[in-house]
Amino acid sequence: MQQLVQRRRRAGLVARSVERELFRANLDTPPEDGRHRFLFHVHGNAGVGKSFLLREFEQIARERGALTAYVDESAGSVPEALAVICRQFTAQGRRLKELDRQLAAHRERRHEAELAVLAALEPEPGTGSPTGPAAPSAGSMAVARAGLAGLGLIPGAGAFTAVLDPAQLAQGADRLRAGLGARFRSHEDVQLVLDPESALTPALTSELTEAATAAPWIVLFFDTYERTGRYLDAWLHDVMTTDRHGTLPATVVVVTAGQRPLDPAHWGGFADFMTAVPLEPFTEAEARGLLAARGVTAEPVVTEVLRLTGGLPVLVSTLAGTRPAGPDDVHDPSATAVERFLKWEQDAVRRSAALAGALPRWLDADVFRAAADCSEEQLDELYAWVCGLPFTDERAARLRYHDVVRAPMLRLQRGRSPRGWAQRQRRLAEVFGQWRTECGAGRDTGQLWADERWRELRLAESYHRLCAGDRDALPEVLRDLVEACDRGGAVAGRWVRVLEDAGRDAGLPAEAVWGSRLSTVLTGGGTEAVLEVLLGGDWRPPVAPPEGAAGAAAVGAGQWYTVGAPPDVVVAGGRGNTGVVVPGGGPGNRVRRRPVPDDREGTPVPGERGDAPSPDDRVGAPLPDDDDGAPTPTPADHGHGPRTEPGASYRPRTPGAGGRDLALPPGLAARARRGLAVARLVRGDYEAAVADLTKALELAPDDAQSLGLRGECLRTLRRNDEAVRDLERAVALDPGHDYAWASLGAARLARGEAAAARTALDRALELKPDYPWALIRRARVWRALDDPGRRLADLDRAVALQPDSPWAHCERGDALRAAGRDEEALAHYDRALALDAEYASAYASRGASLFGLGRPAEALAALDRALELNPSYAWARAQRDAVAHAMSPGVADT
């Protein structure tokens, strides 16, 4: 009966009836009908009723038998959004088992990777650390997030390990091997951490396809899109407009809601399949309908509500909830918060509790206890009352005030008693700080940053410190942001949002400017661009944008204006927003390496290849991604600040802060530079990475990690003499730096110093016996020293350690082919190609083995495929010419 009553009440509502009927009609239209729409986007200003309308849409969909899921800003990434969908579908009796399993695996693998890195950073009990206790480097968490490269789990990506503390890594090597050696042996596990969107989305589309057989419609709602769109938009566009991750069933309808329309440059091609639903304040008829539904029908009262609210739905609903008996009971929404929302409440304790509840950004019973000034006996009753207020919304067991209501409540308290405001904010900061300390007891800095609960408490503490006017809070938040960037764009975005929220809520110009600036930069350029800003030069006070429509458009686009700034700075997104897709910038930002001109060794082993290749030539190891024809980076100066003397600090000047400078301490600035270098490396820009590492070394000249990483970059760029200098200095500073020893061995081999290379690689493997990258490199040394037995032994171990590594299989295949064991070699090439279907070197080597087995036509096809993938592959071209020459004329066109 209750459901029927609620349904009739909704049907009788005039408010948003046009929009509700539009959505209802769409569910009555089959997907094959050209009038059906697959995407609805609701947009309008805050308080206009977007969330209310989405809830109405959701109810309509449920009445049609649809499975629904509702995602808002409480989810901070695509995996988190998928987890919300899984939970809500399960609550409706439809468990997405495979997606749920993969999400659990994603969380476990990510957690295992991060904890393994952190465990390796800790000294064994009683051993101490030669460098003293220190937090993990900024790059360590970037590596854990960006792809496990530093753990040796991704072939050829060993360069990233230099961002870790090598002394602590040496002490924790056994625990690292024990923790991950048996766990991360599949490519799927690596992808779950490196690229979760690509790993998880096919499971989503498959699950939705299966669910569509039992439900007439599946409707997915994504609210607060002005925030969630930062990470969802590119992913959602990919899912809805391509079949890259599988095909969505035709009965899926997506509804998004945000303050701005969808970007026509991005979604324009989908215009025929979507409907924009712009929302304005209620019309008079709609407002009257809502008031009547709440029992407010007296004309003088209705007239006063219409006059004072301007039709803004949240205000109409709030005032309707007070059941005003006469016009004198309706108070101006532009007046104080108490007059606007709470005058009708005669209990002073309740009014005080409602205002106190507005101070935190979110509430639960514990936070309310810390915020409210009341007795312990009153807490439960007051919290239950606050939960029932018309302007509160409970999501994920937390309470949030509507922004339109919370903002004036905060202004009232701040303006009425500035000292009382600061005192209450300090009290909340202390409480959150105490909880944070308790949460982090017994753990080091890196472990804390891996803990989402600890980060959440740190954010709340920082927000209230900023609101209290603590002069140290802003510099500390910006320093925290360096750490947050290592956790990826979603976590960095939460720190940026703290600055935006505190700037707005507490009327703080410096925080507001930093927040706006960094938000724009993060959206356009990811965490790399944020680090550039934090390491940038002088920030000048903002100037007013142009007047009129042009100025309004510029502000809406997030443009940044500065006094005397060069013209290229005055652009949307500002400095650092290069338009380059970088890691951490949200879904769709996966970067494939540019094709290398030739992924064979640049220098053949003497006697192994002649000027005229023959079918019997035994070639060396194909390297997928480092010194064998590495892509030529575009030189660019990505550092915008002035060069500094060793030990100096970077000092970005805070706009609007009275000339106060904010400096990153030299050690943190060096870590930020190293983190920035890792971001450059992930997208293959080695020259820029070298430039950043050089600046890091100006700040910390004896940092073995930065030296090792720069040495590896230089080696990859084939600047081997410079690489050897850096790497020899790195191992002199830190003899336990296994990565630097391994890279030094590879650089020495590239200089033709096989014996010295062996010495370095032996040392790396003494420090870290299960080091696949070093094993494969030492196998090349054995090849140069003409020791095929030891070469094959090292490659056997490498394959055992990384059975799903295409590189290891291809290298072992080459060793077997060199020993005349082409059948066995062929099996390894086939395995490499099963793991990576676009591995040009494996095709080329496979072609050579096929020819050796007397199968020239198949050999030619394999070599053609290698050249199709990499047209400048000189070794494959020579092999193809040899095969074609050996075949009868006309079979192949050389």
Coordinates of C-alpha atoms in Angstrom, one line a residue, residues 369-638:
R369 CA 29.7 14.4 18.4
A370 CA 32.9 16.3 17.8
A371 CA 31.2 19.2 16.1
A372 CA 28.0 19.7 18.2
D373 CA 28.1 21.5 21.5
C374 CA 25.6 19.4 23.5
S375 CA 25.4 16.8 26.2
E376 CA 26.2 13.2 25.7
E377 CA 22.6 12.3 26.4
Q378 CA 21.3 14.6 23.6
L379 CA 23.6 13.3 20.9
D380 CA 21.6 10.4 19.5
E381 CA 18.4 12.3 19.4
L382 CA 20.0 15.4 17.8
Y383 CA 21.9 13.4 15.2
A384 CA 18.7 11.5 14.2
W385 CA 16.9 14.9 13.9
V386 CA 19.7 16.4 11.7
C387 CA 19.6 13.3 9.5
G388 CA 15.9 14.0 8.8
L389 CA 16.4 17.7 7.8
P390 CA 15.2 18.3 4.2
F391 CA 18.6 19.7 3.1
T392 CA 20.6 16.7 4.3
D393 CA 21.4 13.6 2.2
E394 CA 22.7 10.4 3.5
R395 CA 25.0 8.5 1.2
A396 CA 27.3 5.6 2.0
A397 CA 26.4 5.9 5.8
R398 CA 27.5 9.5 5.8
L399 CA 25.5 12.7 5.9
R400 CA 26.1 15.7 3.7
Y401 CA 24.4 19.1 3.7
H402 CA 23.3 20.5 0.4
D403 CA 25.8 23.0 -0.8
V404 CA 23.1 25.7 -1.3
V405 CA 22.2 25.4 2.4
R406 CA 25.6 24.7 3.9
A407 CA 27.3 27.7 2.3
P408 CA 25.1 30.4 3.9
M409 CA 25.3 28.5 7.2
L410 CA 29.0 28.7 7.1
R411 CA 29.0 32.4 6.1
L412 CA 26.7 33.1 9.1
Q413 CA 29.0 31.5 11.6
R414 CA 32.1 32.9 10.1
G415 CA 30.7 36.4 10.0
R416 CA 28.9 36.4 13.4
S417 CA 31.9 35.3 15.4
P418 CA 35.3 35.0 13.6
R419 CA 37.0 33.9 16.8
G420 CA 34.3 31.3 17.6
W421 CA 34.6 30.1 14.0
A422 CA 38.4 29.6 14.2
Q423 CA 38.0 28.0 17.6
R424 CA 35.5 25.4 16.4
Q425 CA 37.6 24.7 13.3
R426 CA 40.7 24.1 15.4
R427 CA 38.7 21.8 17.6
L428 CA 37.6 19.7 14.6
A429 CA 41.2 19.7 13.2
E430 CA 42.5 18.4 16.6
V431 CA 39.9 15.7 16.7
F432 CA 40.6 14.5 13.1
G433 CA 44.3 14.8 13.9
Q434 CA 44.0 12.6 16.9
W435 CA 42.1 10.0 14.9
R436 CA 44.7 10.2 12.2
T437 CA 47.5 9.6 14.7
E438 CA 45.7 6.6 16.2
C439 CA 45.0 5.2 12.7
G440 CA 48.7 5.5 11.8
A441 CA 50.3 4.2 15.0
G442 CA 53.3 2.0 14.3
R443 CA 53.5 2.6 10.6
D444 CA 55.9 4.7 8.5
T445 CA 54.9 7.5 6.1
G446 CA 54.7 5.3 3.0
Q447 CA 52.4 2.8 4.7
L448 CA 50.2 5.6 5.9
W449 CA 49.8 7.0 2.4
A450 CA 48.8 3.5 1.2
D451 CA 45.9 3.5 3.7
E452 CA 42.7 5.2 2.4
R453 CA 41.3 5.7 5.9
W454 CA 44.4 7.5 7.0
R455 CA 44.3 9.7 3.9
E456 CA 40.7 10.5 4.6
L457 CA 41.4 11.7 8.1
R458 CA 44.4 13.7 7.0
L459 CA 42.2 15.4 4.4
A460 CA 39.6 16.3 7.0
E461 CA 42.3 17.6 9.4
S462 CA 43.8 19.7 6.7
Y463 CA 40.5 21.2 5.7
H464 CA 39.7 22.4 9.2
R465 CA 43.2 23.7 9.7
L466 CA 42.9 25.7 6.6
C467 CA 39.5 27.0 7.7
A468 CA 40.9 27.9 11.1
G469 CA 43.4 30.2 9.4
D470 CA 46.5 28.1 10.5
R471 CA 49.4 29.8 8.6
D472 CA 51.3 26.5 8.3
A473 CA 48.3 24.7 6.9
L474 CA 48.6 25.8 3.2
P475 CA 52.3 24.9 2.8
E476 CA 51.7 21.6 4.5
V477 CA 48.7 20.8 2.2
L478 CA 50.8 21.6 -0.9
R479 CA 53.6 19.4 0.4
D480 CA 51.1 16.6 1.0
L481 CA 50.0 17.1 -2.6
V482 CA 53.4 15.9 -3.7
E483 CA 52.8 12.7 -1.9
A484 CA 49.2 12.5 -3.2
C485 CA 50.4 12.8 -6.8
D486 CA 52.3 9.5 -6.3
R487 CA 48.9 7.9 -5.6
G488 CA 47.4 8.9 -8.9
G489 CA 45.0 11.5 -10.2
A490 CA 42.1 10.5 -8.1
V491 CA 43.9 10.9 -4.8
A492 CA 45.6 14.1 -5.9
G493 CA 42.2 15.4 -6.9
R494 CA 41.0 15.0 -3.3
W495 CA 43.8 17.2 -2.1
V496 CA 43.1 19.8 -4.7
R497 CA 39.5 19.8 -3.7
V498 CA 40.4 20.5 -0.1
L499 CA 42.0 23.7 -1.2
E500 CA 39.0 24.6 -3.3
D501 CA 36.5 23.8 -0.6
A502 CA 38.4 25.6 2.2
G503 CA 39.0 28.6 -0.1
R504 CA 35.3 28.9 -0.8
D505 CA 33.9 28.0 2.7
A506 CA 36.3 30.1 4.7
G507 CA 36.7 33.0 2.3
L508 CA 40.4 32.3 1.9
P509 CA 41.7 33.9 -1.4
A510 CA 45.1 32.2 -1.5
E511 CA 43.6 28.7 -1.0
A512 CA 40.8 29.4 -3.5
V513 CA 43.3 30.5 -6.1
W514 CA 45.6 27.5 -5.6
G515 CA 42.6 25.2 -5.7
S516 CA 41.2 26.6 -8.9
R517 CA 44.6 26.7 -10.6
L518 CA 45.6 23.1 -9.6
S519 CA 42.1 21.7 -10.4
T520 CA 42.4 23.1 -14.0
V521 CA 46.0 21.8 -14.3
L522 CA 45.1 18.4 -13.0
T523 CA 42.2 18.0 -15.3
G524 CA 44.2 19.0 -18.3
G525 CA 47.6 17.5 -17.6
G526 CA 47.3 15.0 -14.8
T527 CA 49.7 14.7 -11.8
E528 CA 52.7 15.5 -14.0
A529 CA 51.3 19.0 -14.6
V530 CA 50.5 19.4 -10.9
L531 CA 54.1 18.6 -10.0
E532 CA 55.3 21.1 -12.6
V533 CA 53.2 23.8 -11.0
L534 CA 54.4 22.9 -7.5
L535 CA 58.0 23.1 -8.7
G536 CA 57.4 26.2 -10.8
G537 CA 58.6 29.8 -10.5
D538 CA 57.0 33.0 -9.3
W539 CA 53.3 33.1 -9.1
R540 CA 51.9 36.6 -9.5
P541 CA 48.6 37.9 -8.2
P542 CA 45.6 37.3 -10.4
V543 CA 44.1 40.1 -12.4
A544 CA 40.5 40.5 -13.4
P545 CA 39.4 38.7 -16.6
P546 CA 38.0 40.8 -19.5
E547 CA 34.6 42.3 -18.9
G548 CA 31.4 41.1 -20.6
A549 CA 30.6 37.8 -22.2
A550 CA 34.3 37.1 -23.2
G551 CA 35.3 37.4 -19.6
A552 CA 32.5 35.2 -18.4
A553 CA 33.4 32.6 -20.9
A554 CA 37.0 32.7 -19.9
V555 CA 36.2 32.2 -16.2
G556 CA 33.9 29.4 -17.1
A557 CA 36.7 27.7 -19.1
G558 CA 39.0 28.0 -16.1
Q559 CA 41.4 30.4 -17.6
W560 CA 44.1 31.9 -15.4
Y561 CA 45.2 35.5 -15.7
T562 CA 48.4 36.9 -14.3
V563 CA 50.1 40.3 -14.3
G564 CA 52.9 40.5 -16.8
A565 CA 52.8 36.8 -17.7
P566 CA 54.0 35.8 -21.1
P567 CA 51.2 35.2 -23.6
D568 CA 51.6 31.4 -23.6
V569 CA 50.7 31.4 -19.9
V570 CA 47.3 33.0 -20.4
V571 CA 45.5 29.9 -21.7
A572 CA 42.9 27.6 -20.4
G573 CA 44.6 25.2 -18.0
G574 CA 47.7 27.5 -17.7
R575 CA 51.2 26.5 -17.6
G576 CA 51.8 22.8 -17.5
N577 CA 48.5 22.0 -19.4
T578 CA 50.2 20.9 -22.6
G579 CA 47.3 18.8 -23.7
V580 CA 49.6 15.7 -23.4
V581 CA 47.9 12.6 -22.1
V582 CA 49.9 11.5 -19.1
P583 CA 49.5 8.9 -16.4
G584 CA 47.2 9.9 -13.5
G585 CA 45.0 12.0 -15.7
G586 CA 42.0 9.7 -15.7
P587 CA 40.7 6.9 -17.9
G588 CA 41.7 7.0 -21.5
N589 CA 45.2 8.2 -20.6
R590 CA 46.9 5.0 -21.3
V591 CA 50.1 5.7 -23.2
R592 CA 51.5 3.2 -25.7
R593 CA 55.2 3.6 -26.4
R594 CA 56.0 5.0 -29.8
P595 CA 57.2 2.3 -32.2
V596 CA 60.9 1.9 -32.1
P597 CA 62.9 1.9 -35.4
D598 CA 64.6 -1.4 -34.7
D599 CA 64.2 -3.3 -31.5
R600 CA 67.3 -5.5 -32.0
E601 CA 70.6 -4.7 -30.5
G602 CA 72.2 -1.6 -32.0
T603 CA 75.7 -3.3 -32.0
P604 CA 75.8 -6.9 -33.2
V605 CA 78.0 -9.3 -31.4
P606 CA 81.2 -9.8 -33.3
G607 CA 81.0 -12.8 -35.6
E608 CA 77.3 -13.3 -35.0
R609 CA 76.1 -11.4 -38.0
G610 CA 77.8 -10.8 -41.3
D611 CA 77.2 -8.1 -43.9
A612 CA 75.1 -10.6 -45.9
P613 CA 72.7 -12.2 -43.5
S614 CA 72.2 -15.9 -44.1
P615 CA 69.6 -18.3 -42.7
D616 CA 72.1 -19.6 -40.2
D617 CA 72.8 -16.2 -38.6
R618 CA 72.1 -16.4 -34.9
V619 CA 70.9 -13.1 -33.6
G620 CA 70.9 -11.6 -30.2
A621 CA 68.0 -10.7 -27.9
P622 CA 65.1 -8.6 -29.1
L623 CA 64.5 -5.9 -26.5
P624 CA 60.9 -4.6 -26.4
D625 CA 61.4 -1.3 -24.8
D626 CA 64.8 0.0 -23.9
D627 CA 68.2 0.5 -25.7
D628 CA 67.3 -1.4 -28.9
G629 CA 66.2 1.4 -31.0
A630 CA 64.6 3.5 -28.3
P631 CA 62.2 6.2 -29.6
T632 CA 63.8 9.6 -30.1
P633 CA 62.2 11.9 -27.6
T634 CA 61.3 15.5 -28.4
P635 CA 63.6 17.7 -26.4
A636 CA 61.6 20.1 -24.2
D637 CA 62.3 22.2 -21.2
H638 CA 59.5 21.1 -18.8

